[in-house]
mmCIF file of C-alpha atoms in Angstrom:
data_model
loop_
_atom_site.group_PDB
_atom_site.id
_atom_site.type_symbol
_atom_site.label_atom_id
_atom_site.label_comp_id
_atom_site.label_asym_id
_atom_site.label_seq_id
_atom_site.Cartn_x
_atom_site.Cartn_y
_atom_site.Cartn_z
ATOM 1 C CA MET J 1454 -44.566 23.297 47.115
ATOM 2 C CA THR J 1455 -40.944 24.794 48.933
ATOM 3 C CA ASN J 1456 -40.856 28.237 50.361
ATOM 4 C CA PRO J 1457 -37.604 30.468 49.003
ATOM 5 C CA TYR J 1458 -37.003 31.840 52.555
ATOM 6 C CA THR J 1459 -36.895 28.883 54.529
ATOM 7 C CA ALA J 1460 -33.887 26.235 54.623
ATOM 8 C CA PRO J 1461 -34.172 22.898 52.830
ATOM 9 C CA ILE J 1462 -34.947 19.927 54.428
ATOM 10 C CA PRO J 1463 -32.137 17.286 54.921
ATOM 11 C CA PRO J 1464 -32.357 14.325 53.805
ATOM 12 C CA ALA J 1465 -33.292 11.126 55.781
ATOM 13 C CA PRO J 1466 -31.096 9.414 57.896
ATOM 14 C CA ARG J 1467 -29.920 6.347 56.605
ATOM 15 C CA PRO J 1468 -31.459 2.909 58.261
ATOM 16 C CA PRO J 1469 -28.914 0.538 60.164
ATOM 17 C CA ASP J 1470 -27.073 -2.398 58.023
ATOM 18 C CA SER J 1471 -30.413 -4.564 58.354
ATOM 19 C CA ARG J 1472 -27.767 -7.702 57.577
ATOM 20 C CA PRO J 1473 -26.942 -9.043 61.386
ATOM 21 C CA LEU J 1474 -22.975 -8.843 61.590
ATOM 22 C CA HIS J 1475 -21.835 -12.417 61.481
ATOM 23 C CA LYS J 1476 -22.723 -12.052 57.908
ATOM 24 C CA ARG J 1477 -20.360 -9.993 57.349
ATOM 25 C CA VAL J 1478 -17.421 -11.030 58.548
ATOM 26 C CA LEU J 1479 -18.746 -14.422 56.853
ATOM 27 C CA VAL J 1480 -18.700 -12.847 53.485
ATOM 28 C CA TRP J 1481 -15.107 -11.010 53.961
ATOM 29 C CA ILE J 1482 -13.912 -14.430 54.965
ATOM 30 C CA GLY J 1483 -15.199 -16.095 51.726
ATOM 31 C CA GLY J 1484 -13.572 -13.352 49.611
ATOM 32 C CA ALA J 1485 -10.034 -13.097 51.474
ATOM 33 C CA ALA J 1486 -10.366 -17.445 50.817
ATOM 34 C CA LEU J 1487 -10.950 -17.052 46.710
ATOM 35 C CA LEU J 1488 -8.268 -14.662 46.665
ATOM 36 C CA VAL J 1489 -5.699 -16.803 48.065
ATOM 37 C CA THR J 1490 -6.913 -19.359 46.543
ATOM 38 C CA GLY J 1491 -6.952 -18.181 43.125
ATOM 39 C CA THR J 1492 -2.755 -16.675 43.373
ATOM 40 C CA LEU J 1493 -2.037 -20.331 44.654
ATOM 41 C CA ILE J 1494 -3.231 -22.121 41.454
ATOM 42 C CA GLY J 1495 -1.944 -19.144 39.173
ATOM 43 C CA ALA J 1496 2.177 -19.674 40.716
ATOM 44 C CA ALA J 1497 1.935 -23.114 40.488
ATOM 45 C CA GLY J 1498 0.243 -23.417 37.129
ATOM 46 C CA ASN J 1499 3.135 -24.450 35.205
ATOM 47 C CA ASP J 1500 5.073 -26.830 37.280
ATOM 48 C CA GLY J 1501 5.961 -29.963 35.127
ATOM 49 C CA GLN J 1502 5.279 -27.778 31.664
ATOM 50 C CA GLN J 1503 7.805 -27.291 28.585
ATOM 51 C CA PRO J 1504 7.693 -24.695 26.769
ATOM 52 C CA ILE J 1505 7.087 -25.597 22.947
ATOM 53 C CA GLU J 1506 9.347 -24.221 20.584
ATOM 54 C CA ALA J 1507 8.275 -23.606 16.790
ATOM 55 C CA LYS J 1508 10.416 -24.629 14.166
ATOM 56 C CA VAL J 1509 10.868 -22.138 11.016
ATOM 57 C CA LYS J 1510 11.299 -23.584 7.258
ATOM 58 C CA PRO J 1511 13.960 -22.265 5.359
ATOM 59 C CA ALA J 1512 12.070 -20.311 2.343
ATOM 60 C CA THR J 1513 12.543 -20.946 -0.886
ATOM 61 C CA THR J 1514 13.598 -17.696 -3.316
ATOM 62 C CA VAL J 1515 13.219 -18.141 -7.578
ATOM 63 C CA THR J 1516 14.952 -15.593 -9.219
ATOM 64 C CA ALA J 1517 14.375 -16.012 -13.066
ATOM 65 C CA THR J 1518 16.715 -13.414 -15.466
ATOM 66 C CA VAL J 1519 15.462 -13.302 -18.796
ATOM 67 C CA THR J 1520 17.886 -11.533 -21.617
ATOM 68 C CA THR J 1521 17.293 -10.150 -25.030
ATOM 69 C CA THR J 1522 19.537 -8.670 -27.604
ATOM 70 C CA PRO J 1523 17.695 -7.524 -30.612
ATOM 71 C CA GLU J 1524 19.197 -7.740 -33.739
ATOM 72 C CA PRO J 1525 20.103 -4.510 -36.190
ATOM 73 C CA GLY J 1526 18.482 -4.005 -39.157
ATOM 74 C CA PRO J 1527 17.070 -1.136 -40.969
ATOM 75 C CA THR J 1528 15.274 2.030 -39.280
ATOM 76 C CA VAL J 1529 11.718 2.779 -39.953
ATOM 77 C CA THR J 1530 10.730 5.848 -38.754
ATOM 78 C CA GLU J 1531 6.667 6.285 -37.976
ATOM 79 C CA THR J 1532 4.486 9.303 -37.521
ATOM 80 C CA VAL J 1533 1.068 9.333 -35.511
ATOM 81 C CA LYS J 1534 -1.107 12.181 -34.743
ATOM 82 C CA ALA J 1535 -3.389 11.049 -31.740
ATOM 83 C CA LYS J 1536 -6.245 12.631 -30.430
ATOM 84 C CA PRO J 1537 -6.459 14.176 -26.474
ATOM 85 C CA LYS J 1538 -9.144 14.060 -24.564
ATOM 86 C CA PRO J 1539 -9.326 17.382 -24.084
ATOM 87 C CA GLY J 1540 -6.662 19.685 -24.416
ATOM 88 C CA PRO J 1541 -3.894 19.989 -27.371
ATOM 89 C CA THR J 1542 -2.873 18.134 -30.861
ATOM 90 C CA VAL J 1543 0.352 15.961 -29.706
ATOM 91 C CA THR J 1544 2.385 14.554 -32.557
ATOM 92 C CA VAL J 1545 4.122 11.388 -31.822
ATOM 93 C CA THR J 1546 7.305 10.438 -33.923
ATOM 94 C CA ARG J 1547 8.057 6.221 -33.207
ATOM 95 C CA THR J 1548 11.743 5.251 -34.151
ATOM 96 C CA THR J 1549 12.016 1.196 -34.594
ATOM 97 C CA THR J 1550 14.923 -0.883 -35.923
ATOM 98 C CA ALA J 1551 13.223 -3.884 -38.026
ATOM 99 C CA LYS J 1552 14.878 -6.887 -37.369
ATOM 100 C CA THR J 1553 16.787 -8.926 -40.288
ATOM 101 C CA ALA J 1554 17.051 -12.068 -41.318
ATOM 102 C CA ASP J 1555 21.125 -12.358 -40.868
ATOM 103 C CA SER J 1556 21.733 -13.048 -37.463
ATOM 104 C CA GLY J 1557 25.192 -14.536 -37.774
ATOM 105 C CA SER J 1558 26.185 -11.145 -38.199
ATOM 106 C CA THR J 1559 26.524 -8.307 -35.815
ATOM 107 C CA GLY J 1560 27.059 -4.873 -37.254
ATOM 108 C CA ASN J 1561 26.459 -3.271 -34.029
ATOM 109 C CA SER J 1562 29.526 -1.384 -32.321
ATOM 110 C CA ASN J 1563 27.021 -0.723 -29.324
ATOM 111 C CA SER J 1564 29.557 -2.433 -26.391
ATOM 112 C CA THR J 1565 26.248 -3.507 -24.528
ATOM 113 C CA GLY J 1566 24.436 -5.094 -27.538
ATOM 114 C CA GLN J 1567 21.366 -2.735 -27.437
ATOM 115 C CA ASP J 1568 20.209 -1.331 -30.332
ATOM 116 C CA ASP J 1569 21.092 2.497 -30.621
ATOM 117 C CA THR J 1570 17.206 4.121 -30.333
ATOM 118 C CA GLU J 1571 15.871 4.156 -27.187
ATOM 119 C CA PRO J 1572 12.395 1.716 -26.572
ATOM 120 C CA CYS J 1573 10.478 4.368 -25.515
ATOM 121 C CA THR J 1574 9.709 7.270 -27.566
ATOM 122 C CA ILE J 1575 8.265 10.343 -25.467
ATOM 123 C CA THR J 1576 10.929 10.638 -22.446
ATOM 124 C CA SER J 1577 10.663 13.230 -19.264
ATOM 125 C CA ASN J 1578 12.646 16.700 -19.487
ATOM 126 C CA ALA J 1579 15.621 15.038 -17.788
ATOM 127 C CA GLY J 1580 15.756 12.396 -20.861
ATOM 128 C CA ASN J 1581 14.175 9.670 -18.828
ATOM 129 C CA CYS J 1582 11.846 6.854 -19.920
ATOM 130 C CA TYR J 1583 8.349 7.396 -17.811
ATOM 131 C CA SER J 1584 7.045 4.711 -16.312
ATOM 132 C CA ALA J 1585 2.711 4.392 -15.168
ATOM 133 C CA GLY J 1586 1.656 6.220 -12.470
ATOM 134 C CA GLN J 1587 4.060 9.501 -13.147
ATOM 135 C CA PHE J 1588 2.609 12.879 -13.990
ATOM 136 C CA CYS J 1589 2.362 13.835 -17.370
ATOM 137 C CA ARG J 1590 3.388 16.787 -19.020
ATOM 138 C CA ASN J 1591 0.309 19.565 -20.902
ATOM 139 C CA SER J 1592 2.043 18.327 -24.023
ATOM 140 C CA ASP J 1593 1.569 14.763 -23.763
ATOM 141 C CA HIS J 1594 -2.051 14.521 -22.709
ATOM 142 C CA GLY J 1595 -3.409 11.707 -25.090
ATOM 143 C CA ALA J 1596 -0.205 10.445 -26.378
ATOM 144 C CA VAL J 1597 1.207 6.777 -26.020
ATOM 145 C CA THR J 1598 4.664 5.394 -25.772
ATOM 146 C CA THR J 1599 6.560 2.881 -23.924
ATOM 147 C CA THR J 1600 8.508 1.975 -20.531
ATOM 148 C CA ALA J 1601 12.148 1.734 -20.141
ATOM 149 C CA GLY J 1602 10.893 -2.168 -20.473
ATOM 150 C CA GLY J 1603 8.298 -1.836 -23.546
ATOM 151 C CA THR J 1604 5.124 -1.993 -21.990
ATOM 152 C CA LYS J 1605 2.811 0.707 -23.688
ATOM 153 C CA ILE J 1606 1.476 3.721 -21.719
ATOM 154 C CA GLU J 1607 -1.238 6.329 -22.501
ATOM 155 C CA CYS J 1608 -0.711 9.936 -20.889
ATOM 156 C CA ALA J 1609 -4.910 9.495 -19.349
ATOM 157 C CA TYR J 1610 -6.852 11.572 -16.986
ATOM 158 C CA SER J 1611 -7.974 9.911 -13.877
ATOM 159 C CA SER J 1612 -8.113 10.802 -10.745
ATOM 160 C CA ASN J 1613 -8.473 14.551 -10.766
ATOM 161 C CA ALA J 1614 -4.674 14.549 -12.907
ATOM 162 C CA TRP J 1615 -3.117 13.519 -16.350
ATOM 163 C CA ARG J 1616 -1.072 10.587 -15.496
ATOM 164 C CA TRP J 1617 0.423 7.830 -17.496
ATOM 165 C CA THR J 1618 -1.513 4.335 -17.680
ATOM 166 C CA TYR J 1619 -1.219 1.129 -19.001
ATOM 167 C CA ALA J 1620 -2.685 0.994 -22.842
#
């Protein structure tokens, strides 16, 4: 037990090194010799070697373009009442153009060769077709439409948001 009023006892002195001096000198000489040897080997390791060059093959790119021109015909209008999951009732009106049997005459006055109807039945407030992944308006919940390319998409609730997803 120590007395709080007395000075602490100093630690015991370190004993002198038990190894003789000639062994300590030999360790230093061996370490220095290894250092010099490693430096010489590292500096002379690239003698007579040529660098390897990698040859790159040219990439092949294939591009395919498909263009279809729909034939003009009578217009068919179909009204579908969609059942929304949670939300208000949505009514979707789809207008399509049927193909005619006469493919020789092109009564279309459109200079681009496309129909007068848009491929998508529901458009954004700016008048653009929706694509998969975009957010839906509240009035479009549960509705089905097509993208600009003609793929069917549906306004569905997923990942805590109403988004257009592939139907």
